[in-house]
C-alpha cells in the first residue's frame, strides 16, 4: 500500500525565469492570484452600483465595527447602536450572539437605513462555537489537517445558527515562545505545519463557497507576525529580519490567503518599528500587491486608536495612516467613525481611498449572501447533541501526545491501563474541573456540558476509582495572579481562590494514592485568563502547589501517570525524570474526560506529535527546532571543528542542555514503528529543472512498519537541510508529513515529493530561489529523525 505525503494543491504559479545562472541563479516568484469568490465581474458590478449611491457618511458607516455585547478588549464603546444602525452607520458588530440579538440589529439596518445594507456580525469562534473542541494548538498536535477542517466546519454551522457569518479565526501566528499565552490559539512553531493547518481551517469554515448558508467567512489573524512578540509578552513589539518574516512568519498567512480567506485581522504589534495596523509594507505591498488579496482587513480591537500609543500621530493622523495602509474596518476603535469624514472633506484623505475600503467590505457581504438572506431563522436552543459530542471526542482522541511511557519494575508500561489497575487514584485540580479543560476563547462554550476525567473514569471503574483534588490550581500564587485570573471585576462564583491549607489537601491526596495501585495526576493550568490573550507568563511550571502535590504523590512509591492539561508547553523537567508515564492532553474541550480515558485505557492508541518544543527550562525560550546554525555548535552534524564535549567556547548554556526536553514532532505510541533506509528517486537534479515549475523533481520514499502488537497511527515526517546556500538555512526544516495507520506487522510505503516549493528559500534580494547545493534529508517520527538520504542540485 502506498501513501503520498500531504502536499498543498497549487493554483497557478507562473515563474519568472532568468536564463543566466551566473551571479544570482534563476528566480521563481509568486504572482498574485485572484480569489474567484471575490473577484467576479458580476459581484464587482453590484458593489460599484451600490457604492455609487452612497454618501460619504454611509461609506464610513461600512468601515466601523462595534461591540454591543460583552467586551473582548479594553474600553468598549457604549453607543446608541439602534440609532446608528438606522442611519446606516454600523457596518459591522462583534460579540452580538444569537438569532434574536443579531436579527434585532439586522432588521434596523436592513429596514430602516436608506440603502438597506446588512450588518456583518463577527465573533471569536476559535475551537468550535457552542460545542467546544480542543484548542487550536492541540488540533495542530494531531498533524491532521482534516481534524482542523472538522472543528472549523462545526464552528461555522453553529455560528451561522447564532447569526454569525464571520469568524475571527484561524489564528495562524507562528508561536515559538510559550511564555506568550496566545500560543494556545496557534498551530505552534513551524511554518510548514502551520500552513497546512491554516489551509484546512479556511476550508472548513468557508467550504470554498461563501454563499452556502452554513459557510462562515474567516478572519485570518493577526497580520502580521504577532507571535514574534519580544520576550513572549503579549502586545509587545516584533523586531525581526525580513527574511525571517517572509520565510517563517508570513508563510501561514499566505497559505490562508491562497486558500481563499475572505478577511484578515491586522495586529496590535509593530514590525521592525512600523505598527502592524498602519503598515503599508505588510498590508499593501505584500498582502495586496504580492499576494493579490481581494478581501478586507479589519483591525484588531482598538488597534487603530492604539496607534496613538505607538506614537505615530494624533487621532486623525493614525486613522489616516491605518486606512491608507490598508486597514479597511476599525474594530471598536471608534476612530474611523469620528475622524475620517472631516479629513476627507478637508482633502487630507482622498475619497477613492475610502471607496476602495468600502468596496472590499461590500464584496464580502455580497459573497456571503447577506443582501439576499440577512436574517437568521431562530432555531431550538442549543443542545450538546451526541453527534457533535462524538465529533469533539474523535478530534480530541487524535490530539494527545504520549510524551513518555517507561516500564515500571514489576508492572511494565503503565499505559494503556487496561485491567492492570484494580484501584486507581485520580488526583489533581483538573481531575474534576469543567471550566479549565475547555480552553481559552471558549467564548460560547458552556462548562456545564463538559465531561470531566473523574466522570469518565467513574463510568469505567465505578468504586474502584478514588479521588482527591489535592490542591487548587492557583493556591499559593500571589495576589496579582489571582486578580488577573479572576479578571472581570468582582470575584465570580467560580473564581479561583487560594485553598487555605494545601498541606492538608496534599496529605489527603497522598493517603488516597496509598490506597490505590496506580495514581493518575491531572495537572496543568487554568485556561481561564491564564492562557490565551493577555496571559503571558515568566514561569512555565505548574501553577500553585501542583508541583508539590506531584512530588508528594510520587514519593509514595505508587506508580504515577501524569496527564498534563494546558494550552502551552510547560516546563516538565522534574516530572520527566521521576514520572514513568506522561500524557500531554492540552485543553481538550467538552469531551475532555471521555477522550483522555479513551487513550488511558488503550481504546485509542495515541498518535499526536508535538507542534511546539517543550523546554527544559524557561530560560531556553524562544526554543524551536529550526534554529539557524552557529559557527560554534555545541553538538551537531556539520561541525568543522573537532567536537570536544568539554570545550568551553561553544554555543551552549552553562547550566542546561541546548536541546528541548521533548522536541518538535515528538510523540510515542502503544506500538512501535520501524523505518527503512529512505530512497530518493533522483539523487541529483539540474537546477534549471527545479526552477522551471512547481512540480516535484524527485520523490523520497520510506517503508514504515508497525513492529508492535497493536494497531497504531504514525506521523511520518520529512526534514531537510540546505548545506550550502547564499543565506544560511535552519539546521532542519519540516518539508513533508503523512499520517499512516498500520495494523500490527503491517508495512506501508510513504512517498514525499520534493520540488521548488520544498527546496526554496529567500535570498538577500528577497527573492524565493534555489541554488546549487546538497540537501540532507531525514525521515522519521520526530524532528530527531535519523534515517538519512540526500539530494544534490547541480548547475
Ligand atoms: C482581540 C484579539 O486579539 C483578537 O484575536 C480577537 O479576535 C478580538 N479581540 C475580538 O475579540
JSON list of N, CA and C and ligand atoms in Angstrom, two decimals, residues 65 67 70-74 94-95 122-126 167-169 171 173 182 185 219 221-222 226 234-235 265-268 298-302 331 441 443 533-534, ligand 1:
[
{"chain": "A", "resi": 65, "resn": "UNK", "atom": "N", "xyz": [-16.86, 48.93, 13.20]},
{"chain": "A", "resi": 65, "resn": "UNK", "atom": "CA", "xyz": [-17.41, 47.75, 13.87]},
{"chain": "A", "resi": 65, "resn": "UNK", "atom": "C", "xyz": [-17.51, 48.04, 15.36]},
{"chain": "A", "resi": 67, "resn": "UNK", "atom": "N", "xyz": [-18.72, 46.65, 19.37]},
{"chain": "A", "resi": 67, "resn": "UNK", "atom": "CA", "xyz": [-19.02, 45.50, 20.23]},
{"chain": "A", "resi": 67, "resn": "UNK", "atom": "C", "xyz": [-20.23, 45.86, 21.08]},
{"chain": "A", "resi": 70, "resn": "UNK", "atom": "N", "xyz": [-20.68, 41.51, 25.17]},
{"chain": "A", "resi": 70, "resn": "UNK", "atom": "CA", "xyz": [-19.60, 41.55, 26.15]},
{"chain": "A", "resi": 70, "resn": "UNK", "atom": "C", "xyz": [-18.34, 42.12, 25.49]},
{"chain": "A", "resi": 71, "resn": "UNK", "atom": "N", "xyz": [-17.37, 42.49, 26.31]},
{"chain": "A", "resi": 71, "resn": "UNK", "atom": "CA", "xyz": [-16.17, 43.10, 25.76]},
{"chain": "A", "resi": 71, "resn": "UNK", "atom": "C", "xyz": [-15.04, 42.08, 25.67]},
{"chain": "A", "resi": 72, "resn": "UNK", "atom": "N", "xyz": [-14.31, 42.11, 24.55]},
{"chain": "A", "resi": 72, "resn": "UNK", "atom": "CA", "xyz": [-13.13, 41.25, 24.45]},
{"chain": "A", "resi": 72, "resn": "UNK", "atom": "C", "xyz": [-11.89, 42.12, 24.29]},
{"chain": "A", "resi": 73, "resn": "UNK", "atom": "N", "xyz": [-11.94, 43.25, 24.96]},
{"chain": "A", "resi": 73, "resn": "UNK", "atom": "CA", "xyz": [-10.80, 44.17, 24.96]},
{"chain": "A", "resi": 73, "resn": "UNK", "atom": "C", "xyz": [-11.15, 45.33, 25.85]},
{"chain": "A", "resi": 74, "resn": "UNK", "atom": "N", "xyz": [-10.21, 46.24, 26.07]},
{"chain": "A", "resi": 74, "resn": "UNK", "atom": "CA", "xyz": [-10.48, 47.34, 26.98]},
{"chain": "A", "resi": 74, "resn": "UNK", "atom": "C", "xyz": [-11.33, 48.44, 26.33]},
{"chain": "A", "resi": 94, "resn": "UNK", "atom": "N", "xyz": [-19.52, 43.09, 16.64]},
{"chain": "A", "resi": 94, "resn": "UNK", "atom": "CA", "xyz": [-18.98, 41.85, 17.19]},
{"chain": "A", "resi": 94, "resn": "UNK", "atom": "C", "xyz": [-19.57, 41.62, 18.56]},
{"chain": "A", "resi": 95, "resn": "UNK", "atom": "N", "xyz": [-19.48, 40.39, 18.98]},
{"chain": "A", "resi": 95, "resn": "UNK", "atom": "CA", "xyz": [-19.93, 40.00, 20.32]},
{"chain": "A", "resi": 95, "resn": "UNK", "atom": "C", "xyz": [-21.44, 40.13, 20.51]},
{"chain": "A", "resi": 122, "resn": "UNK", "atom": "N", "xyz": [-19.51, 39.56, 13.52]},
{"chain": "A", "resi": 122, "resn": "UNK", "atom": "CA", "xyz": [-18.31, 38.74, 13.68]},
{"chain": "A", "resi": 122, "resn": "UNK", "atom": "C", "xyz": [-18.16, 38.28, 15.11]},
{"chain": "A", "resi": 123, "resn": "UNK", "atom": "N", "xyz": [-17.44, 37.18, 15.30]},
{"chain": "A", "resi": 123, "resn": "UNK", "atom": "CA", "xyz": [-17.26, 36.65, 16.66]},
{"chain": "A", "resi": 123, "resn": "UNK", "atom": "C", "xyz": [-16.00, 35.78, 16.73]},
{"chain": "A", "resi": 124, "resn": "UNK", "atom": "N", "xyz": [-15.48, 35.69, 17.94]},
{"chain": "A", "resi": 124, "resn": "UNK", "atom": "CA", "xyz": [-14.34, 34.79, 18.15]},
{"chain": "A", "resi": 124, "resn": "UNK", "atom": "C", "xyz": [-14.84, 33.35, 18.27]},
{"chain": "A", "resi": 125, "resn": "UNK", "atom": "N", "xyz": [-14.91, 32.70, 17.14]},
{"chain": "A", "resi": 125, "resn": "UNK", "atom": "CA", "xyz": [-15.24, 31.27, 17.11]},
{"chain": "A", "resi": 125, "resn": "UNK", "atom": "C", "xyz": [-13.89, 30.60, 16.88]},
{"chain": "A", "resi": 126, "resn": "UNK", "atom": "N", "xyz": [-13.32, 30.06, 17.92]},
{"chain": "A", "resi": 126, "resn": "UNK", "atom": "CA", "xyz": [-11.90, 29.69, 17.82]},
{"chain": "A", "resi": 126, "resn": "UNK", "atom": "C", "xyz": [-11.69, 28.19, 17.76]},
{"chain": "A", "resi": 167, "resn": "UNK", "atom": "N", "xyz": [-16.16, 34.61, 11.29]},
{"chain": "A", "resi": 167, "resn": "UNK", "atom": "CA", "xyz": [-15.45, 34.16, 12.50]},
{"chain": "A", "resi": 167, "resn": "UNK", "atom": "C", "xyz": [-14.04, 34.74, 12.54]},
{"chain": "A", "resi": 168, "resn": "UNK", "atom": "N", "xyz": [-13.60, 35.11, 13.73]},
{"chain": "A", "resi": 168, "resn": "UNK", "atom": "CA", "xyz": [-12.24, 35.65, 13.89]},
{"chain": "A", "resi": 168, "resn": "UNK", "atom": "C", "xyz": [-11.28, 34.49, 14.10]},
{"chain": "A", "resi": 169, "resn": "UNK", "atom": "N", "xyz": [-11.10, 33.73, 13.10]},
{"chain": "A", "resi": 169, "resn": "UNK", "atom": "CA", "xyz": [-10.30, 32.51, 13.13]},
{"chain": "A", "resi": 169, "resn": "UNK", "atom": "C", "xyz": [-9.93, 32.21, 11.68]},
{"chain": "A", "resi": 171, "resn": "UNK", "atom": "N", "xyz": [-6.25, 31.73, 13.88]},
{"chain": "A", "resi": 171, "resn": "UNK", "atom": "CA", "xyz": [-5.04, 32.45, 14.23]},
{"chain": "A", "resi": 171, "resn": "UNK", "atom": "C", "xyz": [-3.88, 31.64, 13.67]},
{"chain": "A", "resi": 173, "resn": "UNK", "atom": "N", "xyz": [-0.65, 32.77, 13.57]},
{"chain": "A", "resi": 173, "resn": "UNK", "atom": "CA", "xyz": [0.64, 33.31, 14.01]},
{"chain": "A", "resi": 173, "resn": "UNK", "atom": "C", "xyz": [1.59, 32.19, 14.42]},
{"chain": "A", "resi": 182, "resn": "UNK", "atom": "N", "xyz": [-0.86, 33.27, 23.97]},
{"chain": "A", "resi": 182, "resn": "UNK", "atom": "CA", "xyz": [-1.67, 33.01, 22.78]},
{"chain": "A", "resi": 182, "resn": "UNK", "atom": "C", "xyz": [-1.15, 31.86, 21.95]},
{"chain": "A", "resi": 185, "resn": "UNK", "atom": "N", "xyz": [-3.69, 29.40, 20.84]},
{"chain": "A", "resi": 185, "resn": "UNK", "atom": "CA", "xyz": [-4.56, 29.61, 19.66]},
{"chain": "A", "resi": 185, "resn": "UNK", "atom": "C", "xyz": [-3.83, 29.33, 18.36]},
{"chain": "A", "resi": 219, "resn": "UNK", "atom": "N", "xyz": [-11.50, 35.27, 9.43]},
{"chain": "A", "resi": 219, "resn": "UNK", "atom": "CA", "xyz": [-10.62, 36.42, 9.57]},
{"chain": "A", "resi": 219, "resn": "UNK", "atom": "C", "xyz": [-9.28, 35.88, 10.07]},
{"chain": "A", "resi": 221, "resn": "UNK", "atom": "N", "xyz": [-5.72, 35.80, 11.41]},
{"chain": "A", "resi": 221, "resn": "UNK", "atom": "CA", "xyz": [-5.11, 36.81, 12.30]},
{"chain": "A", "resi": 221, "resn": "UNK", "atom": "C", "xyz": [-3.82, 36.29, 12.88]},
{"chain": "A", "resi": 222, "resn": "UNK", "atom": "N", "xyz": [-2.99, 37.21, 13.38]},
{"chain": "A", "resi": 222, "resn": "UNK", "atom": "CA", "xyz": [-3.12, 38.66, 13.44]},
{"chain": "A", "resi": 222, "resn": "UNK", "atom": "C", "xyz": [-2.00, 39.18, 12.59]},
{"chain": "A", "resi": 226, "resn": "UNK", "atom": "N", "xyz": [2.38, 38.64, 14.84]},
{"chain": "A", "resi": 226, "resn": "UNK", "atom": "CA", "xyz": [2.01, 38.93, 16.23]},
{"chain": "A", "resi": 226, "resn": "UNK", "atom": "C", "xyz": [2.69, 37.95, 17.20]},
{"chain": "A", "resi": 234, "resn": "UNK", "atom": "N", "xyz": [2.67, 39.68, 25.67]},
{"chain": "A", "resi": 234, "resn": "UNK", "atom": "CA", "xyz": [1.61, 39.97, 24.71]},
{"chain": "A", "resi": 234, "resn": "UNK", "atom": "C", "xyz": [1.59, 41.45, 24.33]},
{"chain": "A", "resi": 235, "resn": "UNK", "atom": "N", "xyz": [1.26, 41.70, 23.10]},
{"chain": "A", "resi": 235, "resn": "UNK", "atom": "CA", "xyz": [1.14, 43.05, 22.50]},
{"chain": "A", "resi": 235, "resn": "UNK", "atom": "C", "xyz": [2.50, 43.73, 22.33]},
{"chain": "A", "resi": 265, "resn": "UNK", "atom": "N", "xyz": [-7.20, 40.03, 9.92]},
{"chain": "A", "resi": 265, "resn": "UNK", "atom": "CA", "xyz": [-7.22, 40.99, 11.02]},
{"chain": "A", "resi": 265, "resn": "UNK", "atom": "C", "xyz": [-5.81, 41.54, 11.21]},
{"chain": "A", "resi": 266, "resn": "UNK", "atom": "N", "xyz": [-5.71, 42.85, 11.28]},
{"chain": "A", "resi": 266, "resn": "UNK", "atom": "CA", "xyz": [-4.38, 43.45, 11.45]},
{"chain": "A", "resi": 266, "resn": "UNK", "atom": "C", "xyz": [-4.00, 43.40, 12.93]},
{"chain": "A", "resi": 267, "resn": "UNK", "atom": "N", "xyz": [-2.70, 43.36, 13.17]},
{"chain": "A", "resi": 267, "resn": "UNK", "atom": "CA", "xyz": [-2.23, 43.04, 14.53]},
{"chain": "A", "resi": 267, "resn": "UNK", "atom": "C", "xyz": [-1.94, 44.29, 15.36]},
{"chain": "A", "resi": 268, "resn": "UNK", "atom": "N", "xyz": [-1.83, 44.06, 16.67]},
{"chain": "A", "resi": 268, "resn": "UNK", "atom": "CA", "xyz": [-1.51, 45.12, 17.62]},
{"chain": "A", "resi": 268, "resn": "UNK", "atom": "C", "xyz": [-0.04, 45.55, 17.55]},
{"chain": "A", "resi": 298, "resn": "UNK", "atom": "N", "xyz": [-9.80, 43.88, 8.81]},
{"chain": "A", "resi": 298, "resn": "UNK", "atom": "CA", "xyz": [-10.36, 44.53, 9.99]},
{"chain": "A", "resi": 298, "resn": "UNK", "atom": "C", "xyz": [-9.21, 44.71, 10.98]},
{"chain": "A", "resi": 299, "resn": "UNK", "atom": "N", "xyz": [-9.22, 45.81, 11.71]},
{"chain": "A", "resi": 299, "resn": "UNK", "atom": "CA", "xyz": [-8.17, 45.97, 12.72]},
{"chain": "A", "resi": 299, "resn": "UNK", "atom": "C", "xyz": [-8.49, 45.05, 13.89]},
{"chain": "A", "resi": 300, "resn": "UNK", "atom": "N", "xyz": [-7.51, 44.75, 14.71]},
{"chain": "A", "resi": 300, "resn": "UNK", "atom": "CA", "xyz": [-7.83, 44.12, 15.98]},
{"chain": "A", "resi": 300, "resn": "UNK", "atom": "C", "xyz": [-8.50, 45.17, 16.87]},
{"chain": "A", "resi": 301, "resn": "UNK", "atom": "N", "xyz": [-9.03, 44.73, 17.97]},
{"chain": "A", "resi": 301, "resn": "UNK", "atom": "CA", "xyz": [-9.83, 45.57, 18.89]},
{"chain": "A", "resi": 301, "resn": "UNK", "atom": "C", "xyz": [-9.06, 46.83, 19.30]},
{"chain": "A", "resi": 302, "resn": "UNK", "atom": "N", "xyz": [-9.54, 47.96, 18.84]},
{"chain": "A", "resi": 302, "resn": "UNK", "atom": "CA", "xyz": [-8.93, 49.23, 19.26]},
{"chain": "A", "resi": 302, "resn": "UNK", "atom": "C", "xyz": [-7.54, 49.47, 18.70]},
{"chain": "A", "resi": 331, "resn": "UNK", "atom": "N", "xyz": [-12.12, 48.06, 14.29]},
{"chain": "A", "resi": 331, "resn": "UNK", "atom": "CA", "xyz": [-12.84, 47.30, 15.32]},
{"chain": "A", "resi": 331, "resn": "UNK", "atom": "C", "xyz": [-12.78, 48.04, 16.65]},
{"chain": "A", "resi": 441, "resn": "UNK", "atom": "N", "xyz": [-10.65, 31.16, 25.09]},
{"chain": "A", "resi": 441, "resn": "UNK", "atom": "CA", "xyz": [-11.51, 31.54, 23.96]},
{"chain": "A", "resi": 441, "resn": "UNK", "atom": "C", "xyz": [-12.60, 30.53, 23.68]},
{"chain": "A", "resi": 443, "resn": "UNK", "atom": "N", "xyz": [-15.58, 31.09, 24.04]},
{"chain": "A", "resi": 443, "resn": "UNK", "atom": "CA", "xyz": [-16.46, 32.21, 24.37]},
{"chain": "A", "resi": 443, "resn": "UNK", "atom": "C", "xyz": [-17.89, 31.76, 24.62]},
{"chain": "A", "resi": 533, "resn": "UNK", "atom": "N", "xyz": [-5.19, 35.29, 25.38]},
{"chain": "A", "resi": 533, "resn": "UNK", "atom": "CA", "xyz": [-4.80, 36.69, 25.26]},
{"chain": "A", "resi": 533, "resn": "UNK", "atom": "C", "xyz": [-4.43, 37.30, 26.61]},
{"chain": "A", "resi": 534, "resn": "UNK", "atom": "N", "xyz": [-3.46, 38.19, 26.59]},
{"chain": "A", "resi": 534, "resn": "UNK", "atom": "CA", "xyz": [-3.05, 38.93, 27.78]},
{"chain": "A", "resi": 534, "resn": "UNK", "atom": "C", "xyz": [-2.69, 37.97, 28.92]},
{"chain": "B", "resi": 1, "resn": "LIG", "atom": "C1", "xyz": [-8.60, 40.90, 20.46]},
{"chain": "B", "resi": 1, "resn": "LIG", "atom": "C2", "xyz": [-7.90, 39.67, 19.99]},
{"chain": "B", "resi": 1, "resn": "LIG", "atom": "O1", "xyz": [-6.52, 39.95, 19.79]},
{"chain": "B", "resi": 1, "resn": "LIG", "atom": "C3", "xyz": [-8.47, 39.08, 18.71]},
{"chain": "B", "resi": 1, "resn": "LIG", "atom": "O2", "xyz": [-7.87, 37.84, 18.47]},
{"chain": "B", "resi": 1, "resn": "LIG", "atom": "C4", "xyz": [-9.95, 38.97, 18.80]},
{"chain": "B", "resi": 1, "resn": "LIG", "atom": "O3", "xyz": [-10.45, 38.40, 17.62]},
{"chain": "B", "resi": 1, "resn": "LIG", "atom": "C5", "xyz": [-10.53, 40.36, 19.03]},
{"chain": "B", "resi": 1, "resn": "LIG", "atom": "N1", "xyz": [-10.03, 40.90, 20.27]},
{"chain": "B", "resi": 1, "resn": "LIG", "atom": "C6", "xyz": [-12.05, 40.34, 19.09]},
{"chain": "B", "resi": 1, "resn": "LIG", "atom": "O4", "xyz": [-12.48, 39.77, 20.26]}
]
